[in-house]
Coordinates of N, CA and C in Angstrom, one line a residue:
X1 N -3.2 12.6 -16.4 CA -2.4 12.4 -18.3 C -1.4 11.0 -17.9
X2 N -0.9 10.5 -17.2 CA -0.1 9.4 -16.8 C -0.9 7.9 -16.8
X3 N -2.3 8.2 -16.2 CA -2.9 7.2 -16.3 C -3.6 7.0 -17.6
X4 N -3.7 8.2 -18.4 CA -4.3 7.8 -19.8 C -3.1 7.3 -20.6
X5 N -1.8 7.8 -20.5 CA -0.9 7.3 -21.0 C -0.5 5.8 -21.0
X6 N -0.6 5.3 -19.7 CA -0.8 3.9 -19.3 C -1.7 3.0 -20.0
X7 N -2.9 3.6 -20.1 CA -4.1 2.9 -20.4 C -3.8 2.7 -22.1
X8 N -3.6 3.7 -22.8 CA -3.2 3.8 -24.3 C -2.3 2.6 -24.3
X9 N -1.1 2.9 -23.7 CA 0.0 1.5 -24.1 C -0.2 0.3 -23.8
X10 N -1.3 0.2 -22.7 CA -1.8 -1.3 -22.5 C -2.7 -1.7 -23.6
X11 N -3.7 -1.1 -24.1 CA -4.9 -0.9 -25.2 C -4.1 -1.3 -26.5
X12 N -2.8 -0.3 -26.9 CA -2.1 -0.5 -28.3 C -1.4 -2.0 -28.1
X13 N -1.2 -2.2 -26.8 CA 0.0 -3.4 -26.8 C -1.0 -4.8 -26.5
X14 N -2.5 -4.6 -26.8 CA -3.3 -5.7 -26.6 C -3.2 -6.6 -25.2
X15 N -3.1 -5.7 -24.0 CA -2.9 -6.5 -22.9 C -4.4 -7.4 -22.9
X16 N -4.2 -8.6 -22.3 CA -5.2 -9.6 -22.4 C -6.2 -9.3 -21.5
X17 N -5.8 -8.8 -20.3 CA -6.6 -8.5 -19.1 C -7.5 -7.2 -19.2
X18 N -8.8 -7.1 -19.5 CA -9.3 -5.9 -19.0 C -9.4 -5.5 -17.9
X19 N -9.4 -6.0 -17.0 CA -9.7 -5.4 -15.6 C -9.0 -4.2 -15.3
X20 N -7.6 -4.8 -15.3 CA -6.7 -3.2 -14.8 C -6.9 -2.1 -15.8
X21 N -7.3 -2.3 -17.0 CA -7.5 -1.4 -18.1 C -8.9 -0.4 -17.7
X22 N -10.0 -1.4 -17.3 CA -11.5 -0.8 -16.9 C -11.0 0.0 -15.5
X23 N -10.3 -0.6 -14.6 CA -10.2 0.4 -13.6 C -9.4 1.9 -13.6
X24 N -8.4 1.7 -14.6 CA -7.9 3.1 -15.1 C -9.3 3.9 -15.7
X25 N -9.7 3.2 -16.5 CA -10.6 3.9 -17.2 C -11.9 4.4 -16.1
X26 N -12.2 3.8 -15.2 CA -12.9 4.3 -13.8 C -12.4 5.5 -13.3
X27 N -11.2 5.2 -13.1 CA -10.4 6.4 -12.4 C -10.7 7.8 -13.1
X28 N -10.4 7.6 -14.5 CA -10.6 8.7 -15.3 C -11.9 9.3 -15.1
X29 N -12.8 8.7 -15.3 CA -14.1 9.2 -15.4 C -14.6 9.8 -13.8
X30 N -14.0 9.2 -12.9 CA -14.4 9.7 -11.7 C -13.8 10.7 -11.3
X31 N -12.6 11.3 -11.9 CA -12.2 12.4 -11.6 C -12.3 13.7 -12.7
X32 N -13.5 13.2 -13.1 CA -14.2 14.2 -14.4 C -14.6 15.3 -13.5
X33 N -14.8 16.4 -13.8 CA -15.4 17.4 -12.9 C -16.6 17.9 -13.8
X34 N -17.9 18.3 -13.0 CA -19.1 18.5 -13.6 C -19.1 19.4 -15.0
X35 N -18.3 19.9 -15.1 CA -18.1 20.7 -16.2 C -17.6 20.2 -17.4
X36 N -17.2 18.8 -17.4 CA -16.5 17.9 -18.3 C -14.9 18.1 -18.4
X37 N -14.4 19.3 -17.5 CA -13.0 19.2 -17.5 C -12.3 18.1 -16.7
X38 N -11.1 18.2 -16.9 CA -10.2 17.8 -15.5 C -9.0 18.6 -15.0
X39 N -9.3 18.6 -13.7 CA -8.1 19.5 -13.1 C -6.9 19.0 -13.5
X40 N -5.9 20.3 -13.9 CA -4.3 20.2 -13.9 C -3.9 19.9 -12.6
X41 N -3.1 18.9 -12.4 CA -2.8 18.3 -11.1 C -1.2 18.5 -10.9
X42 N -0.4 18.7 -12.1 CA 0.8 18.9 -12.0 C 1.4 19.5 -13.3
X43 N 2.8 20.0 -13.1 CA 3.5 20.5 -14.2 C 4.0 19.4 -15.4
X44 N 4.1 19.2 -16.3 CA 4.0 18.4 -17.4 C 5.3 18.1 -17.9
X45 N 6.3 19.2 -17.7 CA 7.4 19.0 -18.1 C 8.3 20.3 -17.5
X46 N 9.6 20.0 -17.7 CA 10.6 21.0 -17.2 C 11.7 21.1 -18.4
X47 N 11.8 22.5 -18.7 CA 12.7 22.7 -19.9 C 14.2 23.6 -19.2
X48 N 15.4 23.3 -19.4 CA 16.4 23.6 -19.3 C 16.9 23.4 -17.9
X49 N 16.1 22.4 -17.1 CA 16.1 22.0 -16.1 C 15.9 23.2 -14.9
X50 N 15.3 24.2 -15.1 CA 14.4 25.1 -14.3 C 13.6 26.0 -14.6
X51 N 12.8 25.4 -15.8 CA 11.9 26.2 -16.2 C 10.7 25.3 -16.3
X52 N 9.5 25.3 -15.4 CA 8.3 24.6 -15.8 C 7.5 24.7 -16.9
X53 N 7.1 23.8 -17.6 CA 6.5 23.6 -18.7 C 5.0 23.4 -18.6
X54 N 3.6 24.0 -19.1 CA 2.6 23.7 -18.9 C 1.7 23.5 -20.1
X55 N 1.3 22.4 -20.3 CA 0.6 22.2 -21.9 C -0.9 22.0 -21.2
X56 N -1.9 23.0 -21.2 CA -3.1 22.8 -20.7 C -4.0 21.8 -21.3
X57 N -3.8 21.6 -23.0 CA -4.8 20.8 -23.5 C -4.3 19.1 -23.2
X58 N -3.3 18.9 -22.8 CA -2.6 17.4 -22.4 C -3.8 16.7 -21.5
X59 N -4.2 17.5 -20.4 CA -5.2 16.7 -19.6 C -6.5 16.2 -20.5
X60 N -6.8 17.0 -21.4 CA -7.9 16.6 -22.2 C -7.4 15.8 -23.5
X61 N -6.7 15.9 -24.5 CA -6.1 15.4 -25.3 C -5.9 13.3 -24.9
X62 N -5.1 13.5 -24.1 CA -5.0 12.0 -23.9 C -6.2 11.2 -22.8
X63 N -6.5 12.0 -22.0 CA -7.8 11.4 -21.5 C -8.8 11.1 -22.2
X64 N -9.3 12.1 -23.2 CA -10.5 11.7 -24.4 C -9.8 10.5 -25.0
X65 N -8.7 10.8 -25.3 CA -8.1 9.6 -26.4 C -8.4 8.4 -25.7
X66 N -7.9 8.1 -24.5 CA -8.1 6.7 -23.7 C -9.7 6.4 -23.6
X67 N -10.3 7.3 -23.4 CA -11.6 7.1 -23.1 C -12.3 6.6 -24.5
X68 N -12.0 7.1 -25.5 CA -12.4 6.9 -27.0 C -11.9 5.3 -27.3
X69 N -10.8 5.1 -27.1 CA -10.1 4.1 -27.6 C -11.0 2.6 -26.6
X70 N -10.9 3.0 -25.6 CA -11.4 1.9 -24.6 C -13.1 1.5 -25.3
X71 N -13.7 2.7 -25.3 CA -14.9 2.5 -26.0 C -14.9 1.8 -27.3
X72 N -14.2 2.0 -28.3 CA -14.4 1.5 -29.6 C -13.5 0.0 -29.2
X73 N -12.5 -0.2 -28.2 CA -12.1 -1.8 -28.3 C -12.9 -2.9 -27.7
X74 N -13.5 -2.1 -26.5 CA -14.7 -2.9 -25.9 C -16.1 -2.7 -25.8
X75 N -16.2 -1.7 -26.9 CA -17.7 -1.6 -27.3 C -18.5 -1.1 -26.1
X76 N -17.9 -0.3 -25.1 CA -18.5 0.2 -24.3 C -18.4 1.6 -24.2
X77 N -19.9 2.3 -24.5 CA -20.0 3.9 -24.5 C -19.7 4.5 -23.2

């Protein structure tokens, strides 16, 4: 999820060098499971300083968004 956040920010900011963005996209693609999902790697947040919060769909929403935005910007399916 953090990689996807960073990639979305770089693409939204029109970062002029595609190379680090492409490397991030390749990392996301390489971590995708054969089933099409991405594994939950860490807790997304903490509430009240002692309660872990998990948002199971975050790993899908932001990674798919980053992959789609990259494909749209760089015409790379």
